[in-house]
JSON list of C-alpha atoms in Angstrom, two decimals:
[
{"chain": "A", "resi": 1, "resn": "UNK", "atom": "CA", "xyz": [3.98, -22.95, 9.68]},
{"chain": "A", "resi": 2, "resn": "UNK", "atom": "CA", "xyz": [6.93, -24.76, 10.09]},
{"chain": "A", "resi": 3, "resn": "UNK", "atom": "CA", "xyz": [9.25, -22.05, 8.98]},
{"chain": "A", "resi": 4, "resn": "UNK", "atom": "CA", "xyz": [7.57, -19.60, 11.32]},
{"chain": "A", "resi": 5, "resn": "UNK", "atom": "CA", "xyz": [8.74, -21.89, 14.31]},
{"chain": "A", "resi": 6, "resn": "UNK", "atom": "CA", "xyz": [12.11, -22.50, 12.87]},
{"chain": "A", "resi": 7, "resn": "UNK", "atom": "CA", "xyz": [12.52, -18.72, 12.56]},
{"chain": "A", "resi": 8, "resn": "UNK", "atom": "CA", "xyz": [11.06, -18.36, 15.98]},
{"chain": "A", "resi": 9, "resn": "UNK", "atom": "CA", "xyz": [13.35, -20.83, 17.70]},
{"chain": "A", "resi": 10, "resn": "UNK", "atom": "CA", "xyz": [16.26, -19.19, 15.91]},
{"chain": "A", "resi": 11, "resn": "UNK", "atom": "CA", "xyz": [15.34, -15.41, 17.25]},
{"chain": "A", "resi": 12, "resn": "UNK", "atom": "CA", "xyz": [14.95, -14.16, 13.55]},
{"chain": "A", "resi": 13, "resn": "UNK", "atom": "CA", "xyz": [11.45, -13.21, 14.27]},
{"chain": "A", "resi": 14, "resn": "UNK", "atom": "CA", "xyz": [8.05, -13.14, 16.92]},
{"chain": "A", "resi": 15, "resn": "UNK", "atom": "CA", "xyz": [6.29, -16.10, 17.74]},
{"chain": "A", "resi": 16, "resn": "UNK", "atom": "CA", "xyz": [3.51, -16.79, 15.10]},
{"chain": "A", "resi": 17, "resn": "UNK", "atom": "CA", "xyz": [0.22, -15.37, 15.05]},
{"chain": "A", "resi": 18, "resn": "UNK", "atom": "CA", "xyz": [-2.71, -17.31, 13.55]},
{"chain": "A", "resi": 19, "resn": "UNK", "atom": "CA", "xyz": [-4.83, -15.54, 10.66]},
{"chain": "A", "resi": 20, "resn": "UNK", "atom": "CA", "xyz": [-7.75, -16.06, 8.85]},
{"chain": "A", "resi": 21, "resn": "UNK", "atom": "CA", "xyz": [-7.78, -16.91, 5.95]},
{"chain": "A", "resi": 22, "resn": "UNK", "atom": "CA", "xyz": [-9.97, -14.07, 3.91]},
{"chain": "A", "resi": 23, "resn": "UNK", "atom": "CA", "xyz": [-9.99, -11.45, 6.57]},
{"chain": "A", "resi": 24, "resn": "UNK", "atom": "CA", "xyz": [-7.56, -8.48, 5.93]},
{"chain": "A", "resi": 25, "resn": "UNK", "atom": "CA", "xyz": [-5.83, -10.46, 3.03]},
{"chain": "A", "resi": 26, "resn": "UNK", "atom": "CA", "xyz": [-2.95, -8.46, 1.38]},
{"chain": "A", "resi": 27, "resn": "UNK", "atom": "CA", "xyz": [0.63, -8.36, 0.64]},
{"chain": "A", "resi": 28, "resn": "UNK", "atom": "CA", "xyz": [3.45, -5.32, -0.69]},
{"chain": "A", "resi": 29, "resn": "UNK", "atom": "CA", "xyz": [5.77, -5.97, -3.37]},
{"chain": "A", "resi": 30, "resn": "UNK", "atom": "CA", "xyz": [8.85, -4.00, -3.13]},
{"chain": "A", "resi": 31, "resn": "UNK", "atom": "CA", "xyz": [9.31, -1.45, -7.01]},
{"chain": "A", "resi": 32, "resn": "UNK", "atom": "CA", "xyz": [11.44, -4.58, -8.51]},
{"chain": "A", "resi": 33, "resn": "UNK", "atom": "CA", "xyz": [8.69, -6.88, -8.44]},
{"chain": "A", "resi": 34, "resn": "UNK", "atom": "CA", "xyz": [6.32, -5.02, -10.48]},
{"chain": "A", "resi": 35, "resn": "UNK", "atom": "CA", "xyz": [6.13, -2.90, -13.19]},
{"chain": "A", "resi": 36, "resn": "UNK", "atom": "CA", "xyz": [3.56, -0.47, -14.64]},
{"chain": "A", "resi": 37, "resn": "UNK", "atom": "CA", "xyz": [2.96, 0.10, -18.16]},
{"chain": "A", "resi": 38, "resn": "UNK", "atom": "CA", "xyz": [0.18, 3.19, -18.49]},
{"chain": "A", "resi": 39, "resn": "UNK", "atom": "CA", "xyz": [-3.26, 1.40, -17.44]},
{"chain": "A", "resi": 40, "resn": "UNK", "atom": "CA", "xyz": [-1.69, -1.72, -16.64]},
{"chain": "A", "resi": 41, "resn": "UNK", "atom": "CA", "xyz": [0.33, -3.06, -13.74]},
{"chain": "A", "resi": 42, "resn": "UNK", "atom": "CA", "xyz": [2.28, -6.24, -13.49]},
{"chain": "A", "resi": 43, "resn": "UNK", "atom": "CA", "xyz": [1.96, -8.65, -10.88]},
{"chain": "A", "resi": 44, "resn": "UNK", "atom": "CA", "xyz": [3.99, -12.14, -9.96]},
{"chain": "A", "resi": 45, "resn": "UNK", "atom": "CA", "xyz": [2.27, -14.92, -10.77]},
{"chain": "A", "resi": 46, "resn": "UNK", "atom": "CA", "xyz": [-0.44, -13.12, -12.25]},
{"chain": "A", "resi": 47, "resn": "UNK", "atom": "CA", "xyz": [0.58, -11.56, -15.31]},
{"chain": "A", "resi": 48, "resn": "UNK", "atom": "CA", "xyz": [-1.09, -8.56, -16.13]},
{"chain": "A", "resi": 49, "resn": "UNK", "atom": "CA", "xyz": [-3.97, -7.10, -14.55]},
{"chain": "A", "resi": 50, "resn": "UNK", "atom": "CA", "xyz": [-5.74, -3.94, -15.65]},
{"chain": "A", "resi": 51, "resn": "UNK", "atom": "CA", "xyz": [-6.03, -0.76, -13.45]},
{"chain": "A", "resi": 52, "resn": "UNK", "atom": "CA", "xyz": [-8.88, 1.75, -12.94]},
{"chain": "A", "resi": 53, "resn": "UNK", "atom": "CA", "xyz": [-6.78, 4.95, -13.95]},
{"chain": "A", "resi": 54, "resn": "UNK", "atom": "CA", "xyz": [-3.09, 5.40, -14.33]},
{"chain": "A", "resi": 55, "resn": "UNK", "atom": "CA", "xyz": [-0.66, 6.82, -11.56]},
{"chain": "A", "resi": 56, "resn": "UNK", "atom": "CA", "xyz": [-1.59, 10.53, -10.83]},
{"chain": "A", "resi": 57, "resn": "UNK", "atom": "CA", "xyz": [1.88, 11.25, -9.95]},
{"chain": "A", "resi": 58, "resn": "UNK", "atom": "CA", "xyz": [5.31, 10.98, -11.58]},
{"chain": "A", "resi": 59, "resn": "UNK", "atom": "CA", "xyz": [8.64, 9.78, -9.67]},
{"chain": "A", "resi": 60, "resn": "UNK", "atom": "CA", "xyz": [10.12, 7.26, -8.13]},
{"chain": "A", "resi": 61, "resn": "UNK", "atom": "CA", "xyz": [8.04, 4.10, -7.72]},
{"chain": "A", "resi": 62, "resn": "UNK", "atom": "CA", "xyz": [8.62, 2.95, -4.32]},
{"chain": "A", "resi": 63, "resn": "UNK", "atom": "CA", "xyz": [6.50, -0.39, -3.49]},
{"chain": "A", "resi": 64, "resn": "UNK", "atom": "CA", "xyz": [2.74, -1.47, -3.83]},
{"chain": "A", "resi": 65, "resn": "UNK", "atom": "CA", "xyz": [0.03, -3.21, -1.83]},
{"chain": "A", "resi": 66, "resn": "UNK", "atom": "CA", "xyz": [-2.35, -5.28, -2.77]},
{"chain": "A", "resi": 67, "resn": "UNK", "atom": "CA", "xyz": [-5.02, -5.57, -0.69]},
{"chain": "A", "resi": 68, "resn": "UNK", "atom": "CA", "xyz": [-8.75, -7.26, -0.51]},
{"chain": "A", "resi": 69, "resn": "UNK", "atom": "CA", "xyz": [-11.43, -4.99, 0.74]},
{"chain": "A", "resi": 70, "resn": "UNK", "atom": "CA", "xyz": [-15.15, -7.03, 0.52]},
{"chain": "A", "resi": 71, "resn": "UNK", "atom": "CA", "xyz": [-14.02, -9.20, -2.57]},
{"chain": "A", "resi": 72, "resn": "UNK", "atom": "CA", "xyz": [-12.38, -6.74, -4.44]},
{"chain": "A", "resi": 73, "resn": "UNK", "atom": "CA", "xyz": [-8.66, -6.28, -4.58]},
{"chain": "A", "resi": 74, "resn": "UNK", "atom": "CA", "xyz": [-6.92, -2.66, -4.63]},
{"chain": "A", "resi": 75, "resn": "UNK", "atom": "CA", "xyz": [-3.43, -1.54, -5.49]},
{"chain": "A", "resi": 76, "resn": "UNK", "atom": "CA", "xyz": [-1.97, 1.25, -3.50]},
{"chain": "A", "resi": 77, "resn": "UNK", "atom": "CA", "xyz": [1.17, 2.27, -5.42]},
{"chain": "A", "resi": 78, "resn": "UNK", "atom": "CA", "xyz": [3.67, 4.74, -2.80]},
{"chain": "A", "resi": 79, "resn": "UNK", "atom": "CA", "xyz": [5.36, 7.33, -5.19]},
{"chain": "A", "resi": 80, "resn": "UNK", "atom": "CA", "xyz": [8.11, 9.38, -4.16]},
{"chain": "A", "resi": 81, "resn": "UNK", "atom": "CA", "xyz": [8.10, 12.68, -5.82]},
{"chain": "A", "resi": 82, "resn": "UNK", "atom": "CA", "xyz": [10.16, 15.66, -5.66]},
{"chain": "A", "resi": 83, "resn": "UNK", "atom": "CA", "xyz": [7.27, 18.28, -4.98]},
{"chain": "A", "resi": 84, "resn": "UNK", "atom": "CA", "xyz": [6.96, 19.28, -1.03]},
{"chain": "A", "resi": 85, "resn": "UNK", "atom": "CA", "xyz": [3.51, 19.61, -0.83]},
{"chain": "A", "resi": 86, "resn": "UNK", "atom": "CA", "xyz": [0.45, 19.73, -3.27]},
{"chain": "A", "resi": 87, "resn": "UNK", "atom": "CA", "xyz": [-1.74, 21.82, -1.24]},
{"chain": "A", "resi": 88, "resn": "UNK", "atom": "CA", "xyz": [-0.93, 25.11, -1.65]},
{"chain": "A", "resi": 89, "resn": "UNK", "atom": "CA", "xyz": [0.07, 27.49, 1.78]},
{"chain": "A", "resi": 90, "resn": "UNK", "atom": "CA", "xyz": [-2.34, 28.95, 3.49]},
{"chain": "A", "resi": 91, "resn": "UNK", "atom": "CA", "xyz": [-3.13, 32.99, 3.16]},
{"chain": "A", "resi": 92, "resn": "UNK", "atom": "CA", "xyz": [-3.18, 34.04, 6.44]},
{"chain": "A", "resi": 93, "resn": "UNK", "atom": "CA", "xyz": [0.19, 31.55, 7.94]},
{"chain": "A", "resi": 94, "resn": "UNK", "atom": "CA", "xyz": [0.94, 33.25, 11.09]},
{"chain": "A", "resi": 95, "resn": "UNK", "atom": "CA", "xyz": [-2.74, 34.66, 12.06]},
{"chain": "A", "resi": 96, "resn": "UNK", "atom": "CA", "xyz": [-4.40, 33.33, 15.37]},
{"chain": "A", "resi": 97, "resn": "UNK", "atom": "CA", "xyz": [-7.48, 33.88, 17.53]},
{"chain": "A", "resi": 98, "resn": "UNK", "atom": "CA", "xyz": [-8.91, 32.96, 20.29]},
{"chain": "A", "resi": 99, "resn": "UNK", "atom": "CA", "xyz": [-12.56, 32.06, 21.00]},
{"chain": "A", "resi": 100, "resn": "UNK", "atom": "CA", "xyz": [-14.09, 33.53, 24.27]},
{"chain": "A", "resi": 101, "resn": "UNK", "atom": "CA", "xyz": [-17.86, 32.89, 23.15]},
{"chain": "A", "resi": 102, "resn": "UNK", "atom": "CA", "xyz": [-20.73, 35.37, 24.02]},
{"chain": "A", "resi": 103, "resn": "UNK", "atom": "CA", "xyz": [-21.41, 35.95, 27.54]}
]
């Protein structure tokens, strides 16, 4: 608390906002911080912890959060991949109607 204020007082950042403790607990760590090794992932001060399934897509890690939704924790893991788009294009792109409903 006390380094919110001194950061506060300094401009560095907003005035501090009290949270509760257990409600919307979570935290990102940037892709240095943790590593992933197949079904397993890394985290500081934890050690290992084991994942439900393995990334689903391959690139560049980018960060993680881990966040608490009704006592259970989930890792989102951002991935930055070189594919545009998985969903493929649609077969009629430049098609358009109007509705004028049934009089």
């Amino acid at each position: 608390m006390g380094d919110a204020f001194k950061n506060f007082f300094a401009g560095r950042a907003k005035y501090p906002q009290f949270r509760k403790k257990g409600v919307h607990d979570r935290f990102t760590l940037t892709n240095d911080q943790f590593s992933i090794d197949g079904w397993r992932i890394r985290i500081p001060n934890l050690g290992w912890v084991r994942m439900r399934e393995t990334l689903r897509f391959a690139g560049k890690i980018m960060s993680a959060t881990v966040s608490r939704v009704a006592d259970r924790w989930f890792v989102s893991v951002a991935v930055d991949t070189d594919q545009d788009s998985h969903l493929s294009k649609a077969e009629n792109q430049g098609a358009m109607g109007v509705d004028l409903g049934v009089s």
